[in-house]
């Protein structure tokens, strides 16, 4: 156990957690906007897979990482539009349509992978780490926090940005109102559908980028189903957060930290059965979910809005 | 920061609003049939009618939530068409809905700012909104703390938020949908002062109500709707309650009940030092003790949100008490499940009848047998006996005058009054010894209320112990043998029913102890 | 309501349509069907069998061999249906290429005595005359790689990225650990409890390298995640099951390749003689089933190292070395 408690190891674990949390942050902040507006998008996983593939493919063909992120965002937007049409315009059951979208996204990304890239595992040059001047030179802390690629930094910037949008802007006020009491918002001339479209599509763009982080900002390759359930964990993180951006950060870091910790413990030969180790992050998530009790749960979550109710 | 650029696309001041021959049809229902209505600036118009008479539908068309099938809306003689609330708001119309349109996890000022253009868009200008809002509050003497969350506010305060919201948006004409339903008598008085002030400031007010004395007290003119038609518009001069009631219901109505003398029997329901938490584990009932005898109606008066809901749920087994005891006929039922309460001879008429009392998508017969479906005569060995079910349901539906096309009608298609009569029929036909009746006539029209009241009195005479929880003081005073007043989860005092004045009860409902309330009287 | 449901239904139909593969069968052709848990290009277990079947195909005349396969049959219930369908359609040889398919074969094989079934990794043919069972003795390769890795890194730290603690992944890793520690290198092992979690696999590899390992190895179809980390950090990778050199030509020292051709050839020739199974095969160094593919094209590799590996393999075959520690 001693070899676990030296600063190098601990900050090594933290640094890895910081990277591992990146896709969760993009996907969960996107889902946070969806859910705050009262929509529940279980299609995140599928959107992420499509984002992962399109970003990879574009970077593989053009070598331009910016285009890759853009492609993931556009594909995310399109998938979001599908979700919005189904759940907002047609008012379909959101859980089922989300799962449908996930199956669609995962299936289509595999199909494209086979047709466009022959199903061959290839790699690209992804985003390079940037050491932030001065801060990056602080011993241990610099490596753990300030030596990552740009996509990681942006992921963390999303937290204050989301917080400002939700709590400091008129748009955020409308979003919160629409998720809590769409009727009230409607009577004040807020277009419930417009806000929900915006949030579902915006959330899907972030989910697309979350997928891109797998294929061009971390592992830098594409393989079928490579997001491996991250989208669902992101949905759980939103519940965990009690619909607060800062707590999304906390949840994502905690989850990633436990993951990084258990890998490190395995490497250090600290004897815990690997299956137990793997369960730790999920167990932790479930246990915390039991204790989440929030007045901020959007009261109209997953409830389609229809004006004609008396 | 100066008061800058909070601009509203302000139209002309509304001097006269007319609705002419408005007709609105919903599938199967003619909700408004060539209705006419007129209101002038500085005038308070009462729109009177029973539930389902078409008042709300008419007003929702004025507010742009529905569009009329035919007919015209004229402002200052010019025709206007509203496609959405925004159009109505821009024309200077505001509406305060019966169910408040407030977002409970936003603050007061956030609710006011919702949907407004910001002076520093895209960011919120809550400071500016707050300042202007407080100006309005000062002008009309509305007390509000802009920083508090809606869920922290009492109902009366929430209503003030609604008024401020409408005034902030520059409403000239304000539609108030049953605004007094949720207020204490004192709050109603304060509220009327506000209304008069607004009328003096040349606002037009449309006041929807079915409470006759309030209508007579506050309005300049009364328009009565019945079954979707306007049956008359009269100046408020020398009209009597009886006249109005007859116009509204279409037949003469009894407004005062003759009660037989109290025949008190043994204690049926006993509550000892009861504490009940709400969903957030905060005690909403704090040490309530009550005794209810057979043959008596104990009225529990209080402003909503003072623990009545939690108390009723605890007494019916739906919510666990954190401390204290409940005895039913001397047996400890504190931890009993709802069905055990049923078996012990207790019935419950829940406050939220659509959520807790019935299953909306079930038909009448199914709802009627919900509690006893697994017992004879409704079923035997888990097989339903539909003949018996239909016969018993029919008998109850006839006995309680539930108006329905047939027994296979889904309950969601019944009016509120008929749903309540159905629940009452179900609960009373079980011949309970104890009845917990929470808001039994809320949202129920006069005709049905009268009926429900008479049945409750009839059961009282037969020896049933009734706890009547109501926010309607008239109802409490008309029915109760004793009246307990609840405030902040505690019983402020218990007074004799017939001798209690509404003034005294009102003070107690605001938390003034019994002795003090008596002195003030 | 109708509209909403029909959209969901359309989705499902669209996805099902993608999965459907109509197959027609002819009689004078040798027809082989393969069911596998991952994909034919997974750079590991499934690919090794697929490539061996391609080799087998080349021994048949043009048009005399037909190969069909079902990928992603991770779900045993689905796989069972697929196996039965292929048998039903009259395929000559049905290969259930996954250790989880054993009980399905035990159930199905008696119903189709005219069909030959093969199953691996497994150890038992359930007394069925039409089941052949094959097993890769991965520990043999693991032991040699452990020794090689220790020598190559001068007894440096080694890291192993495993998926689930069972099957040939575990025997390979146990052999590797044994070989490396006998040669004096410390080994750390991670299991991610998933065959497919690429992201976690790459995190595991990163953790090994953070702790000072310069040479990594591992199995499962999620290893591309680990290889990509090795590449970024200029480490060394040793591949198992199939040739991983294309994943990182500069970083893969050697791959242990499973060559199922000798076993397949034996099964096919037995079939021609009318024997449809009842045999158990081990994939070992002995008959060339386990092979080294050295990356001599891109890397300078000490010939002594290669000689050492061959020598160890021979000693294992001769029974002079036991690749797993004594129990």
PDB file of C-alpha atoms in Angstrom, chain A residues 9 12 16 20 82 86 90-93 96-97 100-101 103-104 107-108 111 113-114 118-121 123-124 126 128 214 218-221 223-226 228 259-260 262-264 266-269 274-275 278 282, chain C residues 3-5 7-8 11-12 14-15 18 39 41-43 71-72 163-165 187-194 196-200 202-204 206-208 210-211 221-226 228-229 231-232 246-247:
ATOM      1  CA  UNK A   9       1.465   8.168  -7.774  1.00  0.00           C
ATOM      2  CA  UNK A  12      -0.537  10.433 -11.556  1.00  0.00           C
ATOM      3  CA  UNK A  16      -5.438  10.292 -15.451  1.00  0.00           C
ATOM      4  CA  UNK A  20     -10.814  10.149 -18.251  1.00  0.00           C
ATOM      5  CA  UNK A  82     -34.000  13.544 -35.071  1.00  0.00           C
ATOM      6  CA  UNK A  86     -39.476  12.547 -32.181  1.00  0.00           C
ATOM      7  CA  UNK A  90     -44.300  14.080 -32.044  1.00  0.00           C
ATOM      8  CA  UNK A  91     -44.219  13.856 -28.241  1.00  0.00           C
ATOM      9  CA  UNK A  92     -43.123  10.222 -28.306  1.00  0.00           C
ATOM     10  CA  UNK A  93     -42.059   8.367 -25.199  1.00  0.00           C
ATOM     11  CA  UNK A  96     -37.810   4.416 -25.840  1.00  0.00           C
ATOM     12  CA  UNK A  97     -36.978   6.847 -28.617  1.00  0.00           C
ATOM     13  CA  UNK A 100     -33.855   3.693 -30.505  1.00  0.00           C
ATOM     14  CA  UNK A 101     -31.521   6.550 -31.374  1.00  0.00           C
ATOM     15  CA  UNK A 103     -29.211   1.617 -31.514  1.00  0.00           C
ATOM     16  CA  UNK A 104     -29.375   3.633 -34.695  1.00  0.00           C
ATOM     17  CA  UNK A 107     -25.390   0.535 -35.822  1.00  0.00           C
ATOM     18  CA  UNK A 108     -24.827   3.271 -38.365  1.00  0.00           C
ATOM     19  CA  UNK A 111     -21.866   0.281 -40.933  1.00  0.00           C
ATOM     20  CA  UNK A 113     -16.805   2.058 -40.449  1.00  0.00           C
ATOM     21  CA  UNK A 114     -17.125  -1.069 -42.554  1.00  0.00           C
ATOM     22  CA  UNK A 118     -13.164  -1.414 -44.558  1.00  0.00           C
ATOM     23  CA  UNK A 119     -13.501  -2.124 -40.879  1.00  0.00           C
ATOM     24  CA  UNK A 120      -9.764  -1.728 -40.352  1.00  0.00           C
ATOM     25  CA  UNK A 121      -8.507  -0.336 -37.084  1.00  0.00           C
ATOM     26  CA  UNK A 123      -4.977   5.486 -36.022  1.00  0.00           C
ATOM     27  CA  UNK A 124      -4.599   9.219 -36.522  1.00  0.00           C
ATOM     28  CA  UNK A 126      -4.847  13.374 -32.316  1.00  0.00           C
ATOM     29  CA  UNK A 128      -1.346  17.005 -28.556  1.00  0.00           C
ATOM     30  CA  UNK A 214     -12.482   9.240 -27.894  1.00  0.00           C
ATOM     31  CA  UNK A 218      -7.528  10.464 -26.334  1.00  0.00           C
ATOM     32  CA  UNK A 219      -7.183   7.065 -27.966  1.00  0.00           C
ATOM     33  CA  UNK A 220      -6.826   8.457 -31.491  1.00  0.00           C
ATOM     34  CA  UNK A 221      -8.244   5.461 -33.275  1.00  0.00           C
ATOM     35  CA  UNK A 223     -13.212   0.898 -33.159  1.00  0.00           C
ATOM     36  CA  UNK A 224     -16.829  -0.156 -33.149  1.00  0.00           C
ATOM     37  CA  UNK A 225     -18.725   0.493 -29.905  1.00  0.00           C
ATOM     38  CA  UNK A 226     -15.664   2.183 -28.497  1.00  0.00           C
ATOM     39  CA  UNK A 228     -18.761   1.443 -24.381  1.00  0.00           C
ATOM     40  CA  UNK A 259     -11.535   4.206 -12.190  1.00  0.00           C
ATOM     41  CA  UNK A 260      -7.981   5.514 -12.375  1.00  0.00           C
ATOM     42  CA  UNK A 262      -8.451   0.905  -9.273  1.00  0.00           C
ATOM     43  CA  UNK A 263      -6.294   0.543 -12.390  1.00  0.00           C
ATOM     44  CA  UNK A 264      -3.359   1.923 -10.469  1.00  0.00           C
ATOM     45  CA  UNK A 266      -4.000  -3.363 -10.016  1.00  0.00           C
ATOM     46  CA  UNK A 267      -0.733  -2.208 -11.525  1.00  0.00           C
ATOM     47  CA  UNK A 268       0.816  -1.765  -8.107  1.00  0.00           C
ATOM     48  CA  UNK A 269      -0.205  -5.315  -7.335  1.00  0.00           C
ATOM     49  CA  UNK A 274     -10.338  -7.258 -10.578  1.00  0.00           C
ATOM     50  CA  UNK A 275     -14.092  -7.643 -10.868  1.00  0.00           C
ATOM     51  CA  UNK A 278     -14.204  -2.691 -11.843  1.00  0.00           C
ATOM     52  CA  UNK A 282     -20.468   1.951 -10.787  1.00  0.00           C
TER      53      UNK A 282
ATOM     54  CA  UNK C   3     -47.342   8.258 -35.495  1.00  0.00           C
ATOM     55  CA  UNK C   4     -45.061   8.014 -32.495  1.00  0.00           C
ATOM     56  CA  UNK C   5     -45.101   4.251 -32.365  1.00  0.00           C
ATOM     57  CA  UNK C   7     -41.361   5.898 -35.843  1.00  0.00           C
ATOM     58  CA  UNK C   8     -39.983   3.653 -33.139  1.00  0.00           C
ATOM     59  CA  UNK C  11     -36.100   2.399 -36.317  1.00  0.00           C
ATOM     60  CA  UNK C  12     -36.178  -1.160 -35.160  1.00  0.00           C
ATOM     61  CA  UNK C  14     -34.148  -0.460 -40.106  1.00  0.00           C
ATOM     62  CA  UNK C  15     -31.698  -1.916 -37.632  1.00  0.00           C
ATOM     63  CA  UNK C  18     -28.989  -4.209 -41.539  1.00  0.00           C
ATOM     64  CA  UNK C  39     -15.176  -9.428 -35.605  1.00  0.00           C
ATOM     65  CA  UNK C  41     -10.653  -7.984 -38.116  1.00  0.00           C
ATOM     66  CA  UNK C  42     -10.261  -7.761 -34.348  1.00  0.00           C
ATOM     67  CA  UNK C  43      -6.508  -8.312 -34.488  1.00  0.00           C
ATOM     68  CA  UNK C  71     -19.901 -11.570 -36.072  1.00  0.00           C
ATOM     69  CA  UNK C  72     -20.671  -9.991 -32.709  1.00  0.00           C
ATOM     70  CA  UNK C 163      -9.723  -8.224 -20.378  1.00  0.00           C
ATOM     71  CA  UNK C 164     -11.432 -10.761 -18.124  1.00  0.00           C
ATOM     72  CA  UNK C 165      -9.720 -13.128 -15.740  1.00  0.00           C
ATOM     73  CA  UNK C 187       5.205  -7.840 -13.928  1.00  0.00           C
ATOM     74  CA  UNK C 188       2.008  -6.018 -13.140  1.00  0.00           C
ATOM     75  CA  UNK C 189      -1.349  -7.103 -14.522  1.00  0.00           C
ATOM     76  CA  UNK C 190      -4.605  -5.229 -15.019  1.00  0.00           C
ATOM     77  CA  UNK C 191      -7.959  -6.635 -15.934  1.00  0.00           C
ATOM     78  CA  UNK C 192     -10.653  -4.279 -17.258  1.00  0.00           C
ATOM     79  CA  UNK C 193     -13.515  -6.774 -16.937  1.00  0.00           C
ATOM     80  CA  UNK C 194     -14.491  -6.049 -20.512  1.00  0.00           C
ATOM     81  CA  UNK C 196     -14.590  -4.167 -25.616  1.00  0.00           C
ATOM     82  CA  UNK C 197     -13.797  -1.159 -23.396  1.00  0.00           C
ATOM     83  CA  UNK C 198     -11.132   0.505 -25.531  1.00  0.00           C
ATOM     84  CA  UNK C 199     -11.009   3.604 -23.412  1.00  0.00           C
ATOM     85  CA  UNK C 200     -10.371   1.774 -20.174  1.00  0.00           C
ATOM     86  CA  UNK C 202      -5.906   2.589 -22.974  1.00  0.00           C
ATOM     87  CA  UNK C 203      -6.137   4.020 -19.469  1.00  0.00           C
ATOM     88  CA  UNK C 204      -4.775   0.728 -18.118  1.00  0.00           C
ATOM     89  CA  UNK C 206      -1.193   4.479 -19.549  1.00  0.00           C
ATOM     90  CA  UNK C 207      -1.162   3.485 -15.897  1.00  0.00           C
ATOM     91  CA  UNK C 208       1.370   0.728 -16.553  1.00  0.00           C
ATOM     92  CA  UNK C 210       3.174   5.822 -15.677  1.00  0.00           C
ATOM     93  CA  UNK C 211       4.455   3.241 -13.223  1.00  0.00           C
ATOM     94  CA  UNK C 221     -10.250  -6.969 -29.116  1.00  0.00           C
ATOM     95  CA  UNK C 222      -9.864  -3.820 -27.029  1.00  0.00           C
ATOM     96  CA  UNK C 223      -6.059  -3.889 -27.215  1.00  0.00           C
ATOM     97  CA  UNK C 224      -5.901  -1.265 -30.000  1.00  0.00           C
ATOM     98  CA  UNK C 225      -6.589   1.174 -27.160  1.00  0.00           C
ATOM     99  CA  UNK C 226      -3.510  -0.029 -25.336  1.00  0.00           C
ATOM    100  CA  UNK C 228      -2.198   3.442 -29.241  1.00  0.00           C
ATOM    101  CA  UNK C 229      -0.897   4.477 -25.816  1.00  0.00           C
ATOM    102  CA  UNK C 231       2.757   4.212 -29.647  1.00  0.00           C
ATOM    103  CA  UNK C 232       2.289   7.682 -28.150  1.00  0.00           C
ATOM    104  CA  UNK C 246       0.017  -3.146 -38.561  1.00  0.00           C
ATOM    105  CA  UNK C 247      -1.429  -1.344 -35.521  1.00  0.00           C
TER     106      UNK C 247
END
